[in-house]
Amino acid sequence: MIIAPSVLSVDYSHLSEQMKELNESDAQWIHYDVMDGHFVPNLTFGPDILKGFRKLSDRFLDVHLMITDPIYYSDIFIDAGADGITFHEEALLDEEKIRSLAKHLRLRGIQAGLSIKPKTDLDKLKPYLEDFDLFLIMSVEPGFGGQKFMPDSIERVRTLRSWLDELHLNTHIEVDGGINAETGKLIKEAGADVLVAGSYVFKNNIKEAVASLE
Ligand code: DX5
Ligand code: ZN
């Protein structure tokens, strides 16, 4: 299981201590939520702060773009140190654009991810199963940490894993929102292999919380 703590929930008045603990934990990835105040009703951080995280950790930087213009911003985040970029199907809504951005990310040597919000039909991912390295199923409405896990996500993960299995693809399935030891276990059984956790990790002992999700 890959654990991706979301730095949205870091206590920024204790950033270096929290990053030190994270670097000592078993978390392999760091999840970095970019919000533009348009695609979601919240604002977070841009590429310069990502450069700071690049210096603070050598873990895989998993950038989740909750923005309306992923085509323009992807290169900027790649140059700032992203190892993987996940953008939203709902931001582009166009097969050609979605496929061409996936191709571009792969050509630039990073992992390509596609995400859908909880109310978006799972079938929207079907045309792209072979085009991405990762699918991110949102288990809360994107925009804020600390929300309650939506249980329908479990069935969505199970169905998506069965579609990928039929094609013999071992693409990552990542789940984001309301993950803790209990919901993490259910989602893992359904076939996810990457768990994002923000408040659960940073509001508890970081190393112990990460270990409880593995
Ligand atoms: C929400 C973000 C999440 C967020 C998860 O829009 O995409 O990554 O950090 O936070 P928790 O784990 O607290 O639900
Ligand atoms: Zn996220």
mmCIF file of N, CA and C in Angstrom, residues 1-3 28 137 139 149 151 153-162 165 171-196 209-214:
data_model
loop_
_atom_site.group_PDB
_atom_site.id
_atom_site.type_symbol
_atom_site.label_atom_id
_atom_site.label_comp_id
_atom_site.label_asym_id
_atom_site.label_seq_id
_atom_site.Cartn_x
_atom_site.Cartn_y
_atom_site.Cartn_z
ATOM 1 N N MET A 1 0.840 -1.204 0.000
ATOM 2 C CA MET A 1 0.000 0.000 0.000
ATOM 3 C C MET A 1 0.877 1.256 0.000
ATOM 4 N N ILE A 2 0.580 2.172 -0.903
ATOM 5 C CA ILE A 2 1.315 3.437 -0.915
ATOM 6 C C ILE A 2 0.501 4.450 -0.103
ATOM 7 N N ILE A 3 1.139 5.070 0.860
ATOM 8 C CA ILE A 3 0.457 6.089 1.668
ATOM 9 C C ILE A 3 0.957 7.458 1.223
ATOM 10 N N GLN A 28 5.406 6.792 1.228
ATOM 11 C CA GLN A 28 6.273 6.840 0.037
ATOM 12 C C GLN A 28 6.018 8.070 -0.810
ATOM 13 N N ILE A 137 -9.957 8.452 -7.311
ATOM 14 C CA ILE A 137 -11.386 8.511 -6.987
ATOM 15 C C ILE A 137 -11.542 9.395 -5.752
ATOM 16 N N SER A 139 -13.294 10.705 -2.625
ATOM 17 C CA SER A 139 -14.292 10.155 -1.702
ATOM 18 C C SER A 139 -14.891 11.251 -0.818
ATOM 19 N N PHE A 149 -15.865 10.638 4.784
ATOM 20 C CA PHE A 149 -15.724 9.675 3.689
ATOM 21 C C PHE A 149 -17.089 9.276 3.117
ATOM 22 N N PRO A 151 -19.227 6.551 1.458
ATOM 23 C CA PRO A 151 -19.092 5.099 1.322
ATOM 24 C C PRO A 151 -19.324 4.561 -0.090
ATOM 25 N N SER A 153 -17.891 5.311 -2.575
ATOM 26 C CA SER A 153 -16.582 5.233 -3.237
ATOM 27 C C SER A 153 -16.053 3.801 -3.268
ATOM 28 N N ILE A 154 -16.443 3.004 -2.286
ATOM 29 C CA ILE A 154 -15.929 1.634 -2.201
ATOM 30 C C ILE A 154 -16.334 0.846 -3.444
ATOM 31 N N GLU A 155 -17.618 0.943 -3.815
ATOM 32 C CA GLU A 155 -18.119 0.224 -4.991
ATOM 33 C C GLU A 155 -17.493 0.777 -6.267
ATOM 34 N N ARG A 156 -17.260 2.084 -6.289
ATOM 35 C CA ARG A 156 -16.641 2.708 -7.470
ATOM 36 C C ARG A 156 -15.222 2.152 -7.670
ATOM 37 N N VAL A 157 -14.495 2.003 -6.578
ATOM 38 C CA VAL A 157 -13.132 1.452 -6.670
ATOM 39 C C VAL A 157 -13.183 -0.001 -7.141
ATOM 40 N N ARG A 158 -14.125 -0.749 -6.584
ATOM 41 C CA ARG A 158 -14.235 -2.167 -6.964
ATOM 42 C C ARG A 158 -14.516 -2.304 -8.474
ATOM 43 N N THR A 159 -15.448 -1.501 -8.970
ATOM 44 C CA THR A 159 -15.791 -1.564 -10.393
ATOM 45 C C THR A 159 -14.597 -1.149 -11.257
ATOM 46 N N LEU A 160 -13.960 -0.056 -10.889
ATOM 47 C CA LEU A 160 -12.809 0.413 -11.667
ATOM 48 C C LEU A 160 -11.695 -0.642 -11.672
ATOM 49 N N ARG A 161 -11.450 -1.270 -10.530
ATOM 50 C CA ARG A 161 -10.398 -2.303 -10.486
ATOM 51 C C ARG A 161 -10.774 -3.459 -11.408
ATOM 52 N N SER A 162 -12.075 -3.803 -11.485
ATOM 53 C CA SER A 162 -12.463 -4.923 -12.354
ATOM 54 C C SER A 162 -12.258 -4.537 -13.827
ATOM 55 N N ASP A 165 -8.534 -4.829 -14.438
ATOM 56 C CA ASP A 165 -8.130 -6.238 -14.456
ATOM 57 C C ASP A 165 -8.467 -6.897 -15.789
ATOM 58 N N THR A 171 -2.682 -0.395 -13.223
ATOM 59 C CA THR A 171 -2.746 1.047 -12.964
ATOM 60 C C THR A 171 -3.085 1.318 -11.491
ATOM 61 N N HIS A 172 -2.452 2.367 -10.944
ATOM 62 C CA HIS A 172 -2.772 2.731 -9.561
ATOM 63 C C HIS A 172 -4.217 3.230 -9.444
ATOM 64 N N ILE A 173 -4.863 2.839 -8.358
ATOM 65 C CA ILE A 173 -6.133 3.485 -7.975
ATOM 66 C C ILE A 173 -5.879 4.154 -6.630
ATOM 67 N N GLU A 174 -6.044 5.471 -6.647
ATOM 68 C CA GLU A 174 -5.810 6.279 -5.451
ATOM 69 C C GLU A 174 -7.162 6.787 -4.943
ATOM 70 N N VAL A 175 -7.297 6.868 -3.641
ATOM 71 C CA VAL A 175 -8.546 7.385 -3.059
ATOM 72 C C VAL A 175 -8.193 8.521 -2.111
ATOM 73 N N ASP A 176 -9.013 9.583 -2.165
ATOM 74 C CA ASP A 176 -8.681 10.842 -1.477
ATOM 75 C C ASP A 176 -9.931 11.417 -0.816
ATOM 76 N N GLY A 177 -9.860 11.552 0.514
ATOM 77 C CA GLY A 177 -10.943 12.208 1.246
ATOM 78 C C GLY A 177 -11.506 11.336 2.353
ATOM 79 N N GLY A 178 -11.331 11.775 3.581
ATOM 80 C CA GLY A 178 -11.918 11.072 4.719
ATOM 81 C C GLY A 178 -11.283 9.723 5.014
ATOM 82 N N ILE A 179 -10.011 9.563 4.624
ATOM 83 C CA ILE A 179 -9.357 8.266 4.862
ATOM 84 C C ILE A 179 -8.759 8.223 6.274
ATOM 85 N N ASN A 180 -9.074 7.128 6.975
ATOM 86 C CA ASN A 180 -8.458 6.813 8.270
ATOM 87 C C ASN A 180 -8.252 5.296 8.288
ATOM 88 N N ALA A 181 -7.852 4.750 9.434
ATOM 89 C CA ALA A 181 -7.519 3.310 9.457
ATOM 90 C C ALA A 181 -8.732 2.460 9.030
ATOM 91 N N GLU A 182 -9.913 2.888 9.448
ATOM 92 C CA GLU A 182 -11.126 2.113 9.160
ATOM 93 C C GLU A 182 -11.548 2.208 7.683
ATOM 94 N N THR A 183 -11.693 3.442 7.177
ATOM 95 C CA THR A 183 -12.115 3.601 5.775
ATOM 96 C C THR A 183 -10.994 3.128 4.843
ATOM 97 N N GLY A 184 -9.751 3.311 5.277
ATOM 98 C CA GLY A 184 -8.601 2.875 4.474
ATOM 99 C C GLY A 184 -8.636 1.374 4.231
ATOM 100 N N LYS A 185 -9.017 0.629 5.251
ATOM 101 C CA LYS A 185 -9.060 -0.839 5.153
ATOM 102 C C LYS A 185 -10.119 -1.254 4.115
ATOM 103 N N LEU A 186 -11.285 -0.611 4.177
ATOM 104 C CA LEU A 186 -12.376 -0.951 3.249
ATOM 105 C C LEU A 186 -11.989 -0.652 1.804
ATOM 106 N N ILE A 187 -11.315 0.474 1.627
ATOM 107 C CA ILE A 187 -10.977 0.914 0.284
ATOM 108 C C ILE A 187 -9.830 0.064 -0.305
ATOM 109 N N LYS A 188 -8.971 -0.392 0.586
ATOM 110 C CA LYS A 188 -7.876 -1.271 0.174
ATOM 111 C C LYS A 188 -8.440 -2.617 -0.295
ATOM 112 N N GLU A 189 -9.405 -3.146 0.465
ATOM 113 C CA GLU A 189 -10.039 -4.421 0.086
ATOM 114 C C GLU A 189 -10.755 -4.315 -1.255
ATOM 115 N N ALA A 190 -11.243 -3.106 -1.567
ATOM 116 C CA ALA A 190 -11.960 -2.909 -2.828
ATOM 117 C C ALA A 190 -11.008 -2.817 -4.020
ATOM 118 N N GLY A 191 -9.705 -2.653 -3.759
ATOM 119 C CA GLY A 191 -8.742 -2.672 -4.872
ATOM 120 C C GLY A 191 -7.915 -1.414 -5.060
ATOM 121 N N ALA A 192 -7.991 -0.470 -4.126
ATOM 122 C CA ALA A 192 -7.130 0.714 -4.237
ATOM 123 C C ALA A 192 -5.729 0.349 -3.740
ATOM 124 N N ASP A 193 -4.711 1.025 -4.259
ATOM 125 C CA ASP A 193 -3.356 0.781 -3.772
ATOM 126 C C ASP A 193 -2.638 2.059 -3.347
ATOM 127 N N VAL A 194 -3.308 3.204 -3.445
ATOM 128 C CA VAL A 194 -2.724 4.457 -2.950
ATOM 129 C C VAL A 194 -3.778 5.161 -2.093
ATOM 130 N N LEU A 195 -3.417 5.452 -0.857
ATOM 131 C CA LEU A 195 -4.342 6.145 0.051
ATOM 132 C C LEU A 195 -3.808 7.520 0.373
ATOM 133 N N VAL A 196 -4.642 8.534 0.126
ATOM 134 C CA VAL A 196 -4.305 9.898 0.532
ATOM 135 C C VAL A 196 -4.929 10.109 1.907
ATOM 136 N N ALA A 209 0.189 7.046 12.520
ATOM 137 C CA ALA A 209 -0.986 7.124 11.637
ATOM 138 C C ALA A 209 -0.647 6.528 10.266
ATOM 139 N N VAL A 210 0.534 6.854 9.736
ATOM 140 C CA VAL A 210 0.933 6.289 8.443
ATOM 141 C C VAL A 210 0.996 4.765 8.559
ATOM 142 N N ALA A 211 1.613 4.264 9.616
ATOM 143 C CA ALA A 211 1.765 2.809 9.782
ATOM 144 C C ALA A 211 0.392 2.119 9.878
ATOM 145 N N SER A 212 -0.579 2.797 10.475
ATOM 146 C CA SER A 212 -1.903 2.169 10.646
ATOM 147 C C SER A 212 -2.659 2.057 9.314
ATOM 148 N N LEU A 213 -2.189 2.770 8.298
ATOM 149 C CA LEU A 213 -2.874 2.723 6.998
ATOM 150 C C LEU A 213 -2.278 1.673 6.063
ATOM 151 N N GLU A 214 -1.102 1.189 6.366
ATOM 152 C CA GLU A 214 -0.386 0.304 5.420
ATOM 153 C C GLU A 214 -1.069 -1.058 5.233
#
